[in-house]
Amino acid sequence: MALIDSMAEALRLTQSGDLAAASRVVRGAMAANAGFAPDAAPSPASDAPGARVIDVTPGRKAAATPPVGGFTTRTYKSSAGSIDYMLYRPADLAPGMPLVIMLHGCTQSPEDFARGTGMNALADEYGCVIAYPRQTQSANMQKCWNWYQPGNQQRDSGEPALIAGLTRDIIAAEHADPARVYVAGLSAGGAAAAIMADAYPELFAAVGVHSGLACGAARDLSSALTAMKNGKQDKRVRTPAGGKARFVPVITFHGDRDTTVGEINARDIVDAATAASGGALSVVVENGQAGGRSYSRALSRNADGTVLIEQWTITGAGHAWSGGDSKGSYADATGPNASRAMLDFFLLHRSTAK
């Protein structure tokens, strides 16, 4: 059964009250798609009016050597509970380095996600610490972050409280720069990253969402399945759960052939960010090719020329990390390097929150 058909069947079963059957359908669909391979045929770059055409990926060249730092398991414990995570410390670790929190997708592990994104090698190159929280099967059968549950969408509650807690713990233990802390994720992890930026705008200087959904896109399994296909139904701008006015800059990546999480969700994220930015933004679209795929890159700048929102749409790509390493799951070796683009974007931004 095709994944989107499976999702539709799961939605029907959920609406009929048969949650057990719906869960079995979802588990079967995820298992069938564990070896997902994105479509290979790229389409020509868009020639929309006003777009600028380029043929190189912005940023530095890919790291030529494998990671040389230390990759270890740690556990964070607090009154909210406990959570394991993998921590990558670059070989030249020094006080004041940036910290990036990476949230894996369904069926993945921190080790798998690190392989697929190649973030550890880039951590050596850029000089940053990377943490990968681990979701367990006891929390979710498919090891998904529970982004669609209200208790996991709020500040100081559920999964957000644990992720925020381990983030603060790492900042203190590794003497990371508290003004340069970022969060990113893929799919369910991307949705969870969006929640973290919404719930803790003072903690994260910027957020990256790859093939994910906007904060508040769903409130239960039924609405989650709908949002994955059709986007967020409630388009109203959310009041940040953290109660802070600070805007969190955002970068999105999404394939236009993603049949697991529709590309409309990236547009929802960008639309919400634009509305929340607090001022007029000018948008420039660059069209280009990288890694055998065409892409568009929309840059939204404020009056000072600072890029606050960066939206990458990858032509012909499915539900996988763009420009990744095929040794990891849900990683597309073709296309622009999402990891490098996110780090380039992140390091433009510092948190000024006290």
mmCIF file of C-alpha atoms in Angstrom:
data_model
loop_
_atom_site.group_PDB
_atom_site.id
_atom_site.type_symbol
_atom_site.label_atom_id
_atom_site.label_comp_id
_atom_site.label_asym_id
_atom_site.label_seq_id
_atom_site.Cartn_x
_atom_site.Cartn_y
_atom_site.Cartn_z
ATOM 1 C CA MET A 1 0.000 0.000 0.000
ATOM 2 C CA ALA A 2 1.442 3.404 -0.976
ATOM 3 C CA LEU A 3 2.385 5.557 2.003
ATOM 4 C CA ILE A 4 -0.161 8.287 1.323
ATOM 5 C CA ASP A 5 -2.894 5.648 0.903
ATOM 6 C CA SER A 6 -1.806 4.115 4.200
ATOM 7 C CA MET A 7 -2.080 7.501 5.883
ATOM 8 C CA ALA A 8 -5.570 7.960 4.473
ATOM 9 C CA GLU A 9 -6.600 4.518 5.725
ATOM 10 C CA ALA A 10 -5.113 5.294 9.159
ATOM 11 C CA LEU A 11 -7.077 8.536 9.246
ATOM 12 C CA ARG A 12 -10.296 6.686 8.380
ATOM 13 C CA LEU A 13 -9.680 4.139 11.130
ATOM 14 C CA THR A 14 -8.873 6.891 13.625
ATOM 15 C CA GLN A 15 -12.070 8.744 12.810
ATOM 16 C CA SER A 16 -14.002 5.502 13.264
ATOM 17 C CA GLY A 17 -12.459 5.049 16.705
ATOM 18 C CA ASP A 18 -10.262 2.040 15.877
ATOM 19 C CA LEU A 19 -6.948 3.484 17.094
ATOM 20 C CA ALA A 20 -5.258 0.098 17.379
ATOM 21 C CA ALA A 21 -5.898 -0.691 13.717
ATOM 22 C CA ALA A 22 -4.807 2.819 12.730
ATOM 23 C CA SER A 23 -1.569 2.340 14.639
ATOM 24 C CA ARG A 24 -0.924 -0.987 12.875
ATOM 25 C CA VAL A 25 -1.426 0.637 9.473
ATOM 26 C CA VAL A 26 0.972 3.476 10.339
ATOM 27 C CA ARG A 27 3.605 1.032 11.655
ATOM 28 C CA GLY A 28 3.327 -1.077 8.537
ATOM 29 C CA ALA A 29 3.632 1.949 6.275
ATOM 30 C CA MET A 30 6.693 3.240 8.121
ATOM 31 C CA ALA A 31 8.363 -0.161 7.971
ATOM 32 C CA ALA A 32 7.657 -0.452 4.254
ATOM 33 C CA ASN A 33 9.224 2.946 3.672
ATOM 34 C CA ALA A 34 12.328 2.428 5.815
ATOM 35 C CA GLY A 35 14.350 1.909 2.639
ATOM 36 C CA PHE A 36 12.917 4.958 0.923
ATOM 37 C CA ALA A 37 14.828 6.215 -2.081
ATOM 38 C CA PRO A 38 13.979 9.669 -3.434
ATOM 39 C CA ASP A 39 13.093 10.185 -7.069
ATOM 40 C CA ALA A 40 16.252 10.602 -9.074
ATOM 41 C CA ALA A 41 15.128 12.737 -11.990
ATOM 42 C CA PRO A 42 15.597 16.454 -11.355
ATOM 43 C CA SER A 43 13.440 18.982 -13.187
ATOM 44 C CA PRO A 44 14.723 22.197 -14.741
ATOM 45 C CA ALA A 45 15.154 25.194 -12.478
ATOM 46 C CA SER A 46 12.197 27.531 -12.244
ATOM 47 C CA ASP A 47 12.250 30.581 -14.476
ATOM 48 C CA ALA A 48 9.683 32.538 -12.479
ATOM 49 C CA PRO A 49 9.744 36.293 -13.062
ATOM 50 C CA GLY A 50 12.156 38.104 -10.765
ATOM 51 C CA ALA A 51 14.117 34.969 -9.879
ATOM 52 C CA ARG A 52 17.898 34.953 -10.031
ATOM 53 C CA VAL A 53 19.584 31.868 -11.514
ATOM 54 C CA ILE A 54 22.753 30.489 -9.972
ATOM 55 C CA ASP A 55 24.557 27.194 -10.487
ATOM 56 C CA VAL A 56 26.497 26.693 -7.275
ATOM 57 C CA THR A 57 25.479 25.938 -3.721
ATOM 58 C CA PRO A 58 26.255 28.825 -1.339
ATOM 59 C CA GLY A 59 28.720 28.029 1.418
ATOM 60 C CA ARG A 60 32.082 26.354 1.716
ATOM 61 C CA LYS A 61 33.094 23.066 0.136
ATOM 62 C CA ALA A 62 32.222 19.816 1.845
ATOM 63 C CA ALA A 63 34.472 18.580 4.619
ATOM 64 C CA ALA A 64 37.064 16.237 3.096
ATOM 65 C CA THR A 65 37.741 14.180 6.207
ATOM 66 C CA PRO A 66 35.515 12.064 8.480
ATOM 67 C CA PRO A 67 34.707 13.252 11.998
ATOM 68 C CA VAL A 68 37.713 13.209 14.326
ATOM 69 C CA GLY A 69 36.096 14.378 17.565
ATOM 70 C CA GLY A 70 34.407 12.365 20.285
ATOM 71 C CA PHE A 71 30.880 10.953 19.968
ATOM 72 C CA THR A 72 29.547 9.740 23.305
ATOM 73 C CA THR A 73 26.299 8.787 25.013
ATOM 74 C CA ARG A 74 25.017 10.941 27.845
ATOM 75 C CA THR A 75 21.868 11.127 29.941
ATOM 76 C CA TYR A 76 20.022 14.186 31.180
ATOM 77 C CA LYS A 77 17.894 13.783 34.314
ATOM 78 C CA SER A 78 15.566 16.235 36.011
ATOM 79 C CA SER A 79 12.217 16.397 37.764
ATOM 80 C CA ALA A 80 10.662 16.277 34.273
ATOM 81 C CA GLY A 81 12.188 12.857 33.625
ATOM 82 C CA SER A 82 15.287 11.602 31.827
ATOM 83 C CA ILE A 83 16.463 11.450 28.242
ATOM 84 C CA ASP A 84 19.544 9.963 26.574
ATOM 85 C CA TYR A 85 21.431 11.808 23.878
ATOM 86 C CA MET A 86 24.567 11.519 21.781
ATOM 87 C CA LEU A 87 27.029 14.393 22.033
ATOM 88 C CA TYR A 88 29.643 15.224 19.413
ATOM 89 C CA ARG A 89 32.564 17.297 20.692
ATOM 90 C CA PRO A 90 34.962 18.470 17.954
ATOM 91 C CA ALA A 91 38.643 17.660 18.325
ATOM 92 C CA ASP A 92 39.490 21.336 18.815
ATOM 93 C CA LEU A 93 36.755 21.895 21.414
ATOM 94 C CA ALA A 94 37.069 25.287 23.082
ATOM 95 C CA PRO A 95 34.876 27.474 25.281
ATOM 96 C CA GLY A 96 32.362 29.662 23.457
ATOM 97 C CA MET A 97 31.536 27.310 20.588
ATOM 98 C CA PRO A 98 28.004 27.214 19.107
ATOM 99 C CA LEU A 99 25.678 24.342 20.042
ATOM 100 C CA VAL A 100 23.269 22.646 17.621
ATOM 101 C CA ILE A 101 20.492 20.339 18.827
ATOM 102 C CA MET A 102 19.549 17.783 16.136
ATOM 103 C CA LEU A 103 16.182 15.973 16.390
ATOM 104 C CA HIS A 104 15.940 12.760 14.365
ATOM 105 C CA GLY A 105 12.900 11.545 12.437
ATOM 106 C CA CYS A 106 10.674 8.515 12.940
ATOM 107 C CA THR A 107 12.409 5.079 13.019
ATOM 108 C CA GLN A 108 15.791 6.820 13.262
ATOM 109 C CA SER A 109 18.398 6.959 16.018
ATOM 110 C CA PRO A 110 20.963 9.649 16.862
ATOM 111 C CA GLU A 111 23.729 7.527 15.319
ATOM 112 C CA ASP A 112 21.754 7.009 12.108
ATOM 113 C CA PHE A 113 20.779 10.692 11.917
ATOM 114 C CA ALA A 114 24.384 11.779 12.439
ATOM 115 C CA ARG A 115 25.483 9.523 9.553
ATOM 116 C CA GLY A 116 22.762 10.709 7.203
ATOM 117 C CA THR A 117 23.251 14.425 7.830
ATOM 118 C CA GLY A 118 27.039 14.434 8.053
ATOM 119 C CA MET A 119 26.789 17.020 10.806
ATOM 120 C CA ASN A 120 29.678 15.674 12.874
ATOM 121 C CA ALA A 121 32.239 16.236 10.113
ATOM 122 C CA LEU A 122 30.877 19.746 9.645
ATOM 123 C CA ALA A 123 31.124 20.307 13.401
ATOM 124 C CA ASP A 124 34.894 19.815 13.093
ATOM 125 C CA GLU A 125 35.035 22.228 10.173
ATOM 126 C CA TYR A 126 32.802 24.948 11.627
ATOM 127 C CA GLY A 127 33.815 24.487 15.248
ATOM 128 C CA CYS A 128 30.586 23.610 17.039
ATOM 129 C CA VAL A 129 29.115 21.081 19.451
ATOM 130 C CA ILE A 130 26.268 18.851 18.212
ATOM 131 C CA ALA A 131 23.738 17.022 20.395
ATOM 132 C CA TYR A 132 21.282 14.372 19.224
ATOM 133 C CA PRO A 133 18.474 13.601 21.724
ATOM 134 C CA ARG A 134 17.196 10.028 21.510
ATOM 135 C CA GLN A 135 13.491 9.208 21.277
ATOM 136 C CA THR A 136 12.604 5.748 22.604
ATOM 137 C CA GLN A 137 10.127 3.125 21.464
ATOM 138 C CA SER A 138 8.552 3.272 24.909
ATOM 139 C CA ALA A 139 7.636 6.909 24.211
ATOM 140 C CA ASN A 140 6.575 6.237 20.606
ATOM 141 C CA MET A 141 6.487 2.881 18.801
ATOM 142 C CA GLN A 142 8.115 4.400 15.717
ATOM 143 C CA LYS A 143 10.536 6.518 17.778
ATOM 144 C CA CYS A 144 8.792 9.675 16.511
ATOM 145 C CA TRP A 145 8.760 12.812 18.615
ATOM 146 C CA ASN A 146 5.152 13.279 19.722
ATOM 147 C CA TRP A 147 4.778 16.679 18.073
ATOM 148 C CA TYR A 148 1.005 16.340 17.600
ATOM 149 C CA GLN A 149 0.169 15.923 21.290
ATOM 150 C CA PRO A 150 -0.754 19.120 23.202
ATOM 151 C CA GLY A 151 1.324 18.033 26.199
ATOM 152 C CA ASN A 152 4.398 17.964 23.947
ATOM 153 C CA GLN A 153 3.778 21.378 22.387
ATOM 154 C CA GLN A 154 4.160 23.504 25.508
ATOM 155 C CA ARG A 155 6.922 25.168 27.443
ATOM 156 C CA ASP A 156 8.039 23.287 30.565
ATOM 157 C CA SER A 157 5.999 20.224 29.619
ATOM 158 C CA GLY A 158 6.738 16.786 28.185
ATOM 159 C CA GLU A 159 9.393 16.416 25.508
ATOM 160 C CA PRO A 160 10.064 20.173 25.125
ATOM 161 C CA ALA A 161 10.972 20.414 28.818
ATOM 162 C CA LEU A 162 13.454 17.541 28.496
ATOM 163 C CA ILE A 163 15.051 18.888 25.311
ATOM 164 C CA ALA A 164 15.335 22.399 26.763
ATOM 165 C CA GLY A 165 16.791 20.959 29.962
ATOM 166 C CA LEU A 166 19.489 18.943 28.220
ATOM 167 C CA THR A 167 20.287 21.995 26.065
ATOM 168 C CA ARG A 168 20.922 24.157 29.132
ATOM 169 C CA ASP A 169 22.898 21.321 30.711
ATOM 170 C CA ILE A 170 25.192 21.066 27.673
ATOM 171 C CA ILE A 171 25.695 24.837 27.534
ATOM 172 C CA ALA A 172 26.935 24.757 31.118
ATOM 173 C CA ALA A 173 28.996 21.562 30.871
ATOM 174 C CA GLU A 174 30.692 22.373 27.557
ATOM 175 C CA HIS A 175 30.921 26.149 28.080
ATOM 176 C CA ALA A 176 29.033 26.672 24.809
ATOM 177 C CA ASP A 177 28.051 30.159 23.693
ATOM 178 C CA PRO A 178 24.504 30.722 25.041
ATOM 179 C CA ALA A 179 23.870 33.302 22.311
ATOM 180 C CA ARG A 180 24.585 30.750 19.568
ATOM 181 C CA VAL A 181 22.337 27.791 20.320
ATOM 182 C CA TYR A 182 20.298 26.313 17.474
ATOM 183 C CA VAL A 183 17.807 23.501 16.914
ATOM 184 C CA ALA A 184 17.038 21.513 13.760
ATOM 185 C CA GLY A 185 15.220 18.338 12.815
ATOM 186 C CA LEU A 186 13.851 16.082 10.105
ATOM 187 C CA SER A 187 10.188 15.171 9.654
ATOM 188 C CA ALA A 188 8.748 14.559 13.143
ATOM 189 C CA GLY A 189 12.035 15.960 14.433
ATOM 190 C CA GLY A 190 11.504 19.033 12.261
ATOM 191 C CA ALA A 191 8.053 19.511 13.760
ATOM 192 C CA ALA A 192 9.578 19.116 17.230
ATOM 193 C CA ALA A 193 12.273 21.684 16.360
ATOM 194 C CA ALA A 194 9.562 24.173 15.351
ATOM 195 C CA ILE A 195 7.894 23.574 18.723
ATOM 196 C CA MET A 196 11.169 24.176 20.576
ATOM 197 C CA ALA A 197 11.688 27.524 18.835
ATOM 198 C CA ASP A 198 8.115 28.533 19.655
ATOM 199 C CA ALA A 199 8.262 27.400 23.290
ATOM 200 C CA TYR A 200 11.794 28.640 24.054
ATOM 201 C CA PRO A 201 12.527 31.679 21.841
ATOM 202 C CA GLU A 202 15.027 32.982 24.370
ATOM 203 C CA LEU A 203 17.045 29.738 24.238
ATOM 204 C CA PHE A 204 17.375 29.149 20.485
ATOM 205 C CA ALA A 205 18.898 31.757 18.191
ATOM 206 C CA ALA A 206 17.530 30.089 15.015
ATOM 207 C CA VAL A 207 15.706 26.944 13.897
ATOM 208 C CA GLY A 208 15.984 24.576 10.927
ATOM 209 C CA VAL A 209 13.055 22.453 9.759
ATOM 210 C CA HIS A 210 13.655 19.792 7.098
ATOM 211 C CA SER A 211 10.532 18.089 5.727
ATOM 212 C CA GLY A 212 8.625 19.004 8.882
ATOM 213 C CA LEU A 213 5.518 20.835 10.030
ATOM 214 C CA ALA A 214 4.690 24.113 11.711
ATOM 215 C CA CYS A 215 4.215 24.397 15.444
ATOM 216 C CA GLY A 216 0.579 23.717 16.294
ATOM 217 C CA ALA A 217 -0.120 21.972 12.985
ATOM 218 C CA ALA A 218 -2.048 19.231 14.806
ATOM 219 C CA ARG A 219 -3.564 18.423 18.183
ATOM 220 C CA ASP A 220 -4.057 14.659 17.860
ATOM 221 C CA LEU A 221 -3.258 11.738 15.546
ATOM 222 C CA SER A 222 -6.200 12.410 13.259
ATOM 223 C CA SER A 223 -5.307 16.060 12.648
ATOM 224 C CA ALA A 224 -1.634 15.078 12.353
ATOM 225 C CA LEU A 225 -2.350 12.758 9.435
ATOM 226 C CA THR A 226 -4.413 15.475 7.785
ATOM 227 C CA ALA A 227 -1.714 18.113 8.301
ATOM 228 C CA MET A 228 0.998 15.861 6.903
ATOM 229 C CA LYS A 229 -0.866 15.765 3.610
ATOM 230 C CA ASN A 230 -2.703 19.104 3.500
ATOM 231 C CA GLY A 231 -0.784 21.401 5.841
ATOM 232 C CA LYS A 232 -1.852 23.249 8.941
ATOM 233 C CA GLN A 233 -5.604 23.839 9.002
ATOM 234 C CA ASP A 234 -5.569 26.722 11.508
ATOM 235 C CA LYS A 235 -3.544 29.430 9.777
ATOM 236 C CA ARG A 236 -3.753 31.941 12.622
ATOM 237 C CA VAL A 237 -0.424 33.244 13.919
ATOM 238 C CA ARG A 238 0.416 31.674 17.266
ATOM 239 C CA THR A 239 1.388 33.680 20.313
ATOM 240 C CA PRO A 240 4.804 32.251 21.316
ATOM 241 C CA ALA A 241 4.387 29.713 24.094
ATOM 242 C CA GLY A 242 7.444 31.145 25.813
ATOM 243 C CA GLY A 243 5.628 34.423 26.341
ATOM 244 C CA LYS A 244 8.512 36.299 24.705
ATOM 245 C CA ALA A 245 8.367 38.730 21.807
ATOM 246 C CA ARG A 246 11.667 37.611 20.284
ATOM 247 C CA PHE A 247 11.430 36.360 16.699
ATOM 248 C CA VAL A 248 13.363 33.155 15.951
ATOM 249 C CA PRO A 249 14.852 33.118 12.422
ATOM 250 C CA VAL A 250 13.992 29.980 10.446
ATOM 251 C CA ILE A 251 15.408 27.975 7.547
ATOM 252 C CA THR A 252 13.365 25.261 5.843
ATOM 253 C CA PHE A 253 14.219 22.478 3.394
ATOM 254 C CA HIS A 254 11.531 20.471 1.600
ATOM 255 C CA GLY A 255 11.318 18.294 -1.493
ATOM 256 C CA ASP A 256 8.488 19.128 -3.881
ATOM 257 C CA ARG A 257 7.780 15.389 -4.355
ATOM 258 C CA ASP A 258 7.522 14.585 -0.670
ATOM 259 C CA THR A 259 4.481 12.315 -0.318
ATOM 260 C CA THR A 260 5.000 11.748 3.415
ATOM 261 C CA VAL A 261 4.902 15.363 4.597
ATOM 262 C CA GLY A 262 3.569 17.636 1.866
ATOM 263 C CA GLU A 263 5.639 20.649 0.783
ATOM 264 C CA ILE A 264 2.711 22.892 1.737
ATOM 265 C CA ASN A 265 3.947 22.505 5.318
ATOM 266 C CA ALA A 266 7.144 24.408 4.524
ATOM 267 C CA ARG A 267 4.995 27.198 3.121
ATOM 268 C CA ASP A 268 2.961 27.186 6.328
ATOM 269 C CA ILE A 269 6.151 27.589 8.373
ATOM 270 C CA VAL A 270 7.381 30.450 6.194
ATOM 271 C CA ASP A 271 3.998 32.190 6.172
ATOM 272 C CA ALA A 272 3.776 32.003 9.963
ATOM 273 C CA ALA A 273 7.336 33.270 10.354
ATOM 274 C CA THR A 274 6.698 36.140 7.950
ATOM 275 C CA ALA A 275 3.622 37.195 9.905
ATOM 276 C CA ALA A 276 5.510 36.954 13.203
ATOM 277 C CA SER A 277 8.628 38.803 12.045
ATOM 278 C CA GLY A 278 7.279 42.156 13.140
ATOM 279 C CA GLY A 279 8.095 44.162 10.040
ATOM 280 C CA ALA A 280 8.107 44.325 6.267
ATOM 281 C CA LEU A 281 10.344 41.776 4.564
ATOM 282 C CA SER A 282 11.754 41.828 1.052
ATOM 283 C CA VAL A 283 11.973 38.464 -0.709
ATOM 284 C CA VAL A 284 14.528 37.463 -3.357
ATOM 285 C CA VAL A 285 14.337 34.025 -5.000
ATOM 286 C CA GLU A 286 17.452 32.315 -6.311
ATOM 287 C CA ASN A 287 17.120 29.350 -8.633
ATOM 288 C CA GLY A 288 20.036 26.986 -9.061
ATOM 289 C CA GLN A 289 21.370 23.464 -9.312
ATOM 290 C CA ALA A 290 23.485 21.461 -6.891
ATOM 291 C CA GLY A 291 24.255 17.787 -6.517
ATOM 292 C CA GLY A 292 22.231 16.862 -9.598
ATOM 293 C CA ARG A 293 19.031 18.608 -8.494
ATOM 294 C CA SER A 294 17.441 21.956 -9.170
ATOM 295 C CA TYR A 295 16.253 24.079 -6.293
ATOM 296 C CA SER A 296 14.760 27.429 -5.390
ATOM 297 C CA ARG A 297 15.989 29.411 -2.407
ATOM 298 C CA ALA A 298 13.801 32.240 -1.151
ATOM 299 C CA LEU A 299 15.542 34.760 1.105
ATOM 300 C CA SER A 300 13.393 37.051 3.258
ATOM 301 C CA ARG A 301 15.307 40.089 4.553
ATOM 302 C CA ASN A 302 14.369 42.835 6.970
ATOM 303 C CA ALA A 303 15.053 46.529 6.454
ATOM 304 C CA ASP A 304 18.643 46.067 7.659
ATOM 305 C CA GLY A 305 19.276 43.397 5.029
ATOM 306 C CA THR A 306 19.442 40.541 7.534
ATOM 307 C CA VAL A 307 18.061 37.234 6.229
ATOM 308 C CA LEU A 308 15.393 36.175 8.734
ATOM 309 C CA ILE A 309 13.759 33.382 6.723
ATOM 310 C CA GLU A 310 15.371 31.059 4.193
ATOM 311 C CA GLN A 311 13.188 28.598 2.267
ATOM 312 C CA TRP A 312 14.748 25.875 0.111
ATOM 313 C CA THR A 313 12.498 23.863 -2.213
ATOM 314 C CA ILE A 314 14.253 20.917 -3.883
ATOM 315 C CA THR A 315 12.909 19.857 -7.262
ATOM 316 C CA GLY A 316 12.169 16.152 -7.577
ATOM 317 C CA ALA A 317 13.180 15.329 -4.007
ATOM 318 C CA GLY A 318 11.143 13.218 -1.625
ATOM 319 C CA HIS A 319 11.128 12.727 2.135
ATOM 320 C CA ALA A 320 14.853 12.729 2.874
ATOM 321 C CA TRP A 321 17.681 14.990 4.068
ATOM 322 C CA SER A 322 19.011 16.909 1.064
ATOM 323 C CA GLY A 323 22.679 16.455 0.176
ATOM 324 C CA GLY A 324 23.062 13.836 2.892
ATOM 325 C CA ASP A 325 24.966 10.580 3.167
ATOM 326 C CA SER A 326 23.125 7.513 1.870
ATOM 327 C CA LYS A 327 24.707 5.456 4.658
ATOM 328 C CA GLY A 328 21.997 6.948 6.852
ATOM 329 C CA SER A 329 18.257 6.413 6.466
ATOM 330 C CA TYR A 330 16.047 9.090 4.908
ATOM 331 C CA ALA A 331 19.100 10.779 3.406
ATOM 332 C CA ASP A 332 19.270 11.872 -0.225
ATOM 333 C CA ALA A 333 22.862 12.089 -1.487
ATOM 334 C CA THR A 334 21.738 14.410 -4.285
ATOM 335 C CA GLY A 335 20.723 18.043 -4.019
ATOM 336 C CA PRO A 336 22.154 20.982 -2.068
ATOM 337 C CA ASN A 337 23.753 20.177 1.260
ATOM 338 C CA ALA A 338 21.092 20.998 3.853
ATOM 339 C CA SER A 339 23.474 20.558 6.784
ATOM 340 C CA ARG A 340 25.943 23.103 5.458
ATOM 341 C CA ALA A 341 23.197 25.535 4.458
ATOM 342 C CA MET A 342 21.660 25.326 7.925
ATOM 343 C CA LEU A 343 24.968 25.944 9.669
ATOM 344 C CA ASP A 344 25.685 28.911 7.388
ATOM 345 C CA PHE A 345 22.251 30.329 8.215
ATOM 346 C CA PHE A 346 22.495 29.592 11.933
ATOM 347 C CA LEU A 347 25.821 31.325 12.382
ATOM 348 C CA LEU A 348 24.386 34.563 10.984
ATOM 349 C CA HIS A 349 22.158 34.793 14.070
ATOM 350 C CA ARG A 350 22.743 35.341 17.759
ATOM 351 C CA SER A 351 20.191 35.428 20.520
ATOM 352 C CA THR A 352 19.940 38.732 22.345
ATOM 353 C CA ALA A 353 17.448 37.457 24.924
ATOM 354 C CA LYS A 354 18.477 37.739 28.559
#
